[in-house]
C-alpha atoms as a printed R data frame, in Angstrom:
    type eleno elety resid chain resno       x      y      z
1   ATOM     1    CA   UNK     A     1 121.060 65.573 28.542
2   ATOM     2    CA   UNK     A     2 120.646 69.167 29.443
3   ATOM     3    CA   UNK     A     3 116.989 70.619 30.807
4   ATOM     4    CA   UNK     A     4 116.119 73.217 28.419
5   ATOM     5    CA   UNK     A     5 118.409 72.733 25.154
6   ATOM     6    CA   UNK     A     6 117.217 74.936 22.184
7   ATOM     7    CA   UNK     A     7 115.288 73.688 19.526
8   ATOM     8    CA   UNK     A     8 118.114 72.998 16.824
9   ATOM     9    CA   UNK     A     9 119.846 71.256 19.432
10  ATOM    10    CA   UNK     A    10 116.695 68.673 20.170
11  ATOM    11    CA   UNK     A    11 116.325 68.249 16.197
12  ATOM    12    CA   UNK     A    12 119.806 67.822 15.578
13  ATOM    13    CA   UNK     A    13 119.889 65.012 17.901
14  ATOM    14    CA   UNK     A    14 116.661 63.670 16.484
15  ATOM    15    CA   UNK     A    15 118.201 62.987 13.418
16  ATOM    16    CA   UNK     A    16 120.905 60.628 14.751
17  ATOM    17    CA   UNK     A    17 120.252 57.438 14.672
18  ATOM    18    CA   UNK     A    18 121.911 56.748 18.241
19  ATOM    19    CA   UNK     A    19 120.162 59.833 20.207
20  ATOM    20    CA   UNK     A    20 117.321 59.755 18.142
21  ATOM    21    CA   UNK     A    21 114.821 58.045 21.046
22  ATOM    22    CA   UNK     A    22 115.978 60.616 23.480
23  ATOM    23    CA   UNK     A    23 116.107 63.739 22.114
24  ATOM    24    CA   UNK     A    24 112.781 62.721 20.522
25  ATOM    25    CA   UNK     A    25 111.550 62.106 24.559
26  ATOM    26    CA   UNK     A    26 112.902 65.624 24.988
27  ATOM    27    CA   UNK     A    27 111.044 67.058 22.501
28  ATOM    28    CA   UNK     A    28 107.879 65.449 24.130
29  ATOM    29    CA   UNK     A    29 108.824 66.576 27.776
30  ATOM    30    CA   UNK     A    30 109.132 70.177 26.506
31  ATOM    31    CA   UNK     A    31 106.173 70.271 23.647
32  ATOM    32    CA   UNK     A    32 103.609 68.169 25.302
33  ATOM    33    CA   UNK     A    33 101.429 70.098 27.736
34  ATOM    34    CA   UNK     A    34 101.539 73.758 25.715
35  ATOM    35    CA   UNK     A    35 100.429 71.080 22.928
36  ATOM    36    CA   UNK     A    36  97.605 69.309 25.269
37  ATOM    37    CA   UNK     A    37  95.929 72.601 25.811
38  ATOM    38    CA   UNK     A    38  96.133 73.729 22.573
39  ATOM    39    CA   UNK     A    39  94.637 70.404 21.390
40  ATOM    40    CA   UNK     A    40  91.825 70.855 24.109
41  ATOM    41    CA   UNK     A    41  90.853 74.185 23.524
42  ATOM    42    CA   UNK     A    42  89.966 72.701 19.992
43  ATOM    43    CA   UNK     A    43  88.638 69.618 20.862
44  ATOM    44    CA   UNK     A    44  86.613 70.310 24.539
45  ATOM    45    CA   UNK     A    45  87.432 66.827 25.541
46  ATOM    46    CA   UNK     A    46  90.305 65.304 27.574
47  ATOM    47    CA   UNK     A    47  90.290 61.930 25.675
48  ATOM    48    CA   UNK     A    48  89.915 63.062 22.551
49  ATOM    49    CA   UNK     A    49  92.884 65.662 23.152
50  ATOM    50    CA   UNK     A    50  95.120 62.515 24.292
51  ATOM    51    CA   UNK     A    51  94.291 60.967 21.224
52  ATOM    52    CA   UNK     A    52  95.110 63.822 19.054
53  ATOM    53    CA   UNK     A    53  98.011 64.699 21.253
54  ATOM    54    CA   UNK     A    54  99.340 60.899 20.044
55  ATOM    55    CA   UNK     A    55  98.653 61.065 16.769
56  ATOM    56    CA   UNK     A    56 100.375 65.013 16.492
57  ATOM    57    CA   UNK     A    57 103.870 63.162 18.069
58  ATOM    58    CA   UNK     A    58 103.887 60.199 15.848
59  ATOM    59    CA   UNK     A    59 103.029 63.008 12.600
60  ATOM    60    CA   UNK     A    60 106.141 64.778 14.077
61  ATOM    61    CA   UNK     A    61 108.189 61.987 14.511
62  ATOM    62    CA   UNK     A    62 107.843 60.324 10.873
63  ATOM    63    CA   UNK     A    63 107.983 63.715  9.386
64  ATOM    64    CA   UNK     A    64 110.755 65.419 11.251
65  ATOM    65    CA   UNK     A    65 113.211 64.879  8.540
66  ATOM    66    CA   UNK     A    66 110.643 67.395  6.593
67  ATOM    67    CA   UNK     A    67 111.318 70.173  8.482
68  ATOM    68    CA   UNK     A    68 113.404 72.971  6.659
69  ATOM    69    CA   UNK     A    69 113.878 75.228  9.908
70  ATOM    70    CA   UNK     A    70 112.976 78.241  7.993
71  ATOM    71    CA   UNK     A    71 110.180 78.609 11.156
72  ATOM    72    CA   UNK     A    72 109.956 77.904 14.275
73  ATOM    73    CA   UNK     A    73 109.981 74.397 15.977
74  ATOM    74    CA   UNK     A    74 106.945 74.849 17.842
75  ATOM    75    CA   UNK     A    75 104.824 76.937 15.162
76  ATOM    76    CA   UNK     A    76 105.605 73.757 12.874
77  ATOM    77    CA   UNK     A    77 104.323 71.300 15.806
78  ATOM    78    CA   UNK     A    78 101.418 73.917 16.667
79  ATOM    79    CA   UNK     A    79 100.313 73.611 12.816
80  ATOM    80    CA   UNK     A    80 100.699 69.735 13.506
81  ATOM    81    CA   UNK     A    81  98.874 69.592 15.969
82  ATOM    82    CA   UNK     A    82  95.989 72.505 15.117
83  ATOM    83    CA   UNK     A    83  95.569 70.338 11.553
84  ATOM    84    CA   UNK     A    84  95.295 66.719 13.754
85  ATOM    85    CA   UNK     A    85  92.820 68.786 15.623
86  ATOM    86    CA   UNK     A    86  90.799 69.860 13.037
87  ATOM    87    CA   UNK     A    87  91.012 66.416 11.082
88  ATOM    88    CA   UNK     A    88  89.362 65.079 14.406
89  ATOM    89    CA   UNK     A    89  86.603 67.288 14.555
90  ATOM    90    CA   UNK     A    90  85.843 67.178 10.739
91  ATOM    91    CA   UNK     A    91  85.652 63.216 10.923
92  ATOM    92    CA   UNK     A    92  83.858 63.457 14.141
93  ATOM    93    CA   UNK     A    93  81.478 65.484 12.672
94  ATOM    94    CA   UNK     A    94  81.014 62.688  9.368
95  ATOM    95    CA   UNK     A    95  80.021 60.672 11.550
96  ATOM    96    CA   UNK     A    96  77.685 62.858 13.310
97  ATOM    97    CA   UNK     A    97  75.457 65.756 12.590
98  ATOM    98    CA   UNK     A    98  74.600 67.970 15.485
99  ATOM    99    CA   UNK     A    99  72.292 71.593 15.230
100 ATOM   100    CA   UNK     A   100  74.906 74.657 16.004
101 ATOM   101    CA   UNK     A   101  72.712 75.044 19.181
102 ATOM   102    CA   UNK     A   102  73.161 71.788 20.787
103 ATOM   103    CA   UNK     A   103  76.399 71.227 20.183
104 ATOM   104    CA   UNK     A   104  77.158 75.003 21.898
105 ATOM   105    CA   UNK     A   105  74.964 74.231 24.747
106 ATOM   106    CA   UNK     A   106  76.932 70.514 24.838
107 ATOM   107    CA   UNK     A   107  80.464 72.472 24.641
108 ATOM   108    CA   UNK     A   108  79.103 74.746 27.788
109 ATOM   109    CA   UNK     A   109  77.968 71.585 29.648
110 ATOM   110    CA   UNK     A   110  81.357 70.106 28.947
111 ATOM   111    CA   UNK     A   111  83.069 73.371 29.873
112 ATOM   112    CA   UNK     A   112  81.373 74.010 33.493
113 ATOM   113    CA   UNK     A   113  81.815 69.983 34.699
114 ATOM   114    CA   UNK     A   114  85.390 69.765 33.389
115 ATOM   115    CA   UNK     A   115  87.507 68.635 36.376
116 ATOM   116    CA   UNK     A   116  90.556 70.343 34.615
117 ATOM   117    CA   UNK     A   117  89.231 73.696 33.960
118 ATOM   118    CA   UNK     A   118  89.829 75.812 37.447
119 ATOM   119    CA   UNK     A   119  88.793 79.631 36.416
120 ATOM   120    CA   UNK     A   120  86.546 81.442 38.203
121 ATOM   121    CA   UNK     A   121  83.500 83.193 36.509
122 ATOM   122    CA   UNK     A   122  85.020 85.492 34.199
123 ATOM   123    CA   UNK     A   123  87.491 83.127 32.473
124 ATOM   124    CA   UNK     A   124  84.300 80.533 32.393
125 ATOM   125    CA   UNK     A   125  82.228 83.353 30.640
126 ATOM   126    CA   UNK     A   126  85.467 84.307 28.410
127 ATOM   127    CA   UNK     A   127  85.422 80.522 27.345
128 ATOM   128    CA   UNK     A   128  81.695 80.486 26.655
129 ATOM   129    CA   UNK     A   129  82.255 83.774 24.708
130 ATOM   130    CA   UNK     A   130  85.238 81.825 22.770
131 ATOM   131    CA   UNK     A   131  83.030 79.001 21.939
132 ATOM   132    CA   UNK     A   132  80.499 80.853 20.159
133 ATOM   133    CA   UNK     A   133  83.025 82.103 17.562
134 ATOM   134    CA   UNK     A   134  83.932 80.062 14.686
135 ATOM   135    CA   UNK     A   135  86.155 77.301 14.164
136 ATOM   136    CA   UNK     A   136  88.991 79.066 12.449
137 ATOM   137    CA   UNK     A   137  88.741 82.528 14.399
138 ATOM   138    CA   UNK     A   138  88.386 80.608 17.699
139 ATOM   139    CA   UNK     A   139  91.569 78.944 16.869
140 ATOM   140    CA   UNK     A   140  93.447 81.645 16.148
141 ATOM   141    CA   UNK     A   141  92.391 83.863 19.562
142 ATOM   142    CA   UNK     A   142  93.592 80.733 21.472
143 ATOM   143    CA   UNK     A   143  96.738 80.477 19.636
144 ATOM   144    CA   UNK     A   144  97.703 84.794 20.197
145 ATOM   145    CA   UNK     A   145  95.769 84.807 23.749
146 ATOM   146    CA   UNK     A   146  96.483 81.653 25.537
147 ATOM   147    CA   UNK     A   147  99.968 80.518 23.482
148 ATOM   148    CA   UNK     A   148 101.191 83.806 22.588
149 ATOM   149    CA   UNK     A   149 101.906 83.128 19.896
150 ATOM   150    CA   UNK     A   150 102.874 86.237 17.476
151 ATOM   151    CA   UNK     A   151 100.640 86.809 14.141
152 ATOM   152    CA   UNK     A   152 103.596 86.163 12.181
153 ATOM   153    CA   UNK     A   153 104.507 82.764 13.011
154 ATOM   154    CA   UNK     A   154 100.488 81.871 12.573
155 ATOM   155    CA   UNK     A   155 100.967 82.599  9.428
């Protein structure tokens, strides 16, 4: 297999039964760190993103046959992945009930001792900045900011 095949390429393969496993490992080599930090600019938490991360692959993988191409491969794993996301949090949060002002302070504690966040000050006061909008606006920054991704395929 070729490094860097398109999209239609990986899916096409996908769909046949005897390159299904590998183009389906491609799709994961190329898709699964822009996914991770997408996941854990939702979530906060490393193993809750690799949970989330699993669950968004096996979603793509049993509904893959579902998807028309009339977007974009990774704006229909992004949605995948932002909905897994947002399923977490909103059974997370059944289970638990937390006042707005802890669970911001809790997010900044989590921020500053993450050993996978590196940025200096300004991106740490950026991300503090980010946490304190809500859910579905904070989403959206990440997704145009950090992914740039256009407004259209957000959509």
């Amino acid at each position: 297999m070729r490094l860097h095949r398109n999209d239609n390429d990986i899916i096409h393969d996908i769909l046949q039964a005897e390159t299904s496993h590998l183009a389906f490992r491609e799709l994961i080599e190329k898709y699964q760190q822009p996914l991770y930090w997408h996941i854990r600019k939702i979530l906060l938490d490393h193993d809750d993103t690799d949970d989330v991360l699993q669950n968004t692959f096996i979603k793509v993988w049993n509904s893959l046959t579902e998807f028309k191409q009339q977007s974009k491969l990774y704006t229909w794993l992004y949605r995948i992945a932002t909905n897994e996301a947002l399923t977490f949090l909103r059974n997370k949060n059944k289970r638990t009930f937390f006042n707005i002002d802890d669970l911001s302070a809790e997010w900044n504690v989590r921020l500053e001792s993450d050993s996978y966040f590196n940025g200096d000050e300004a991106e740490l006061a950026l991300q503090k900045a980010i946490l304190t909008l809500p859910e579905k606006q904070r989403i959206v920054f990440n997704m145009r900011y950090y992914d740039e991704i256009p407004y259209e395929d957000m959509a």
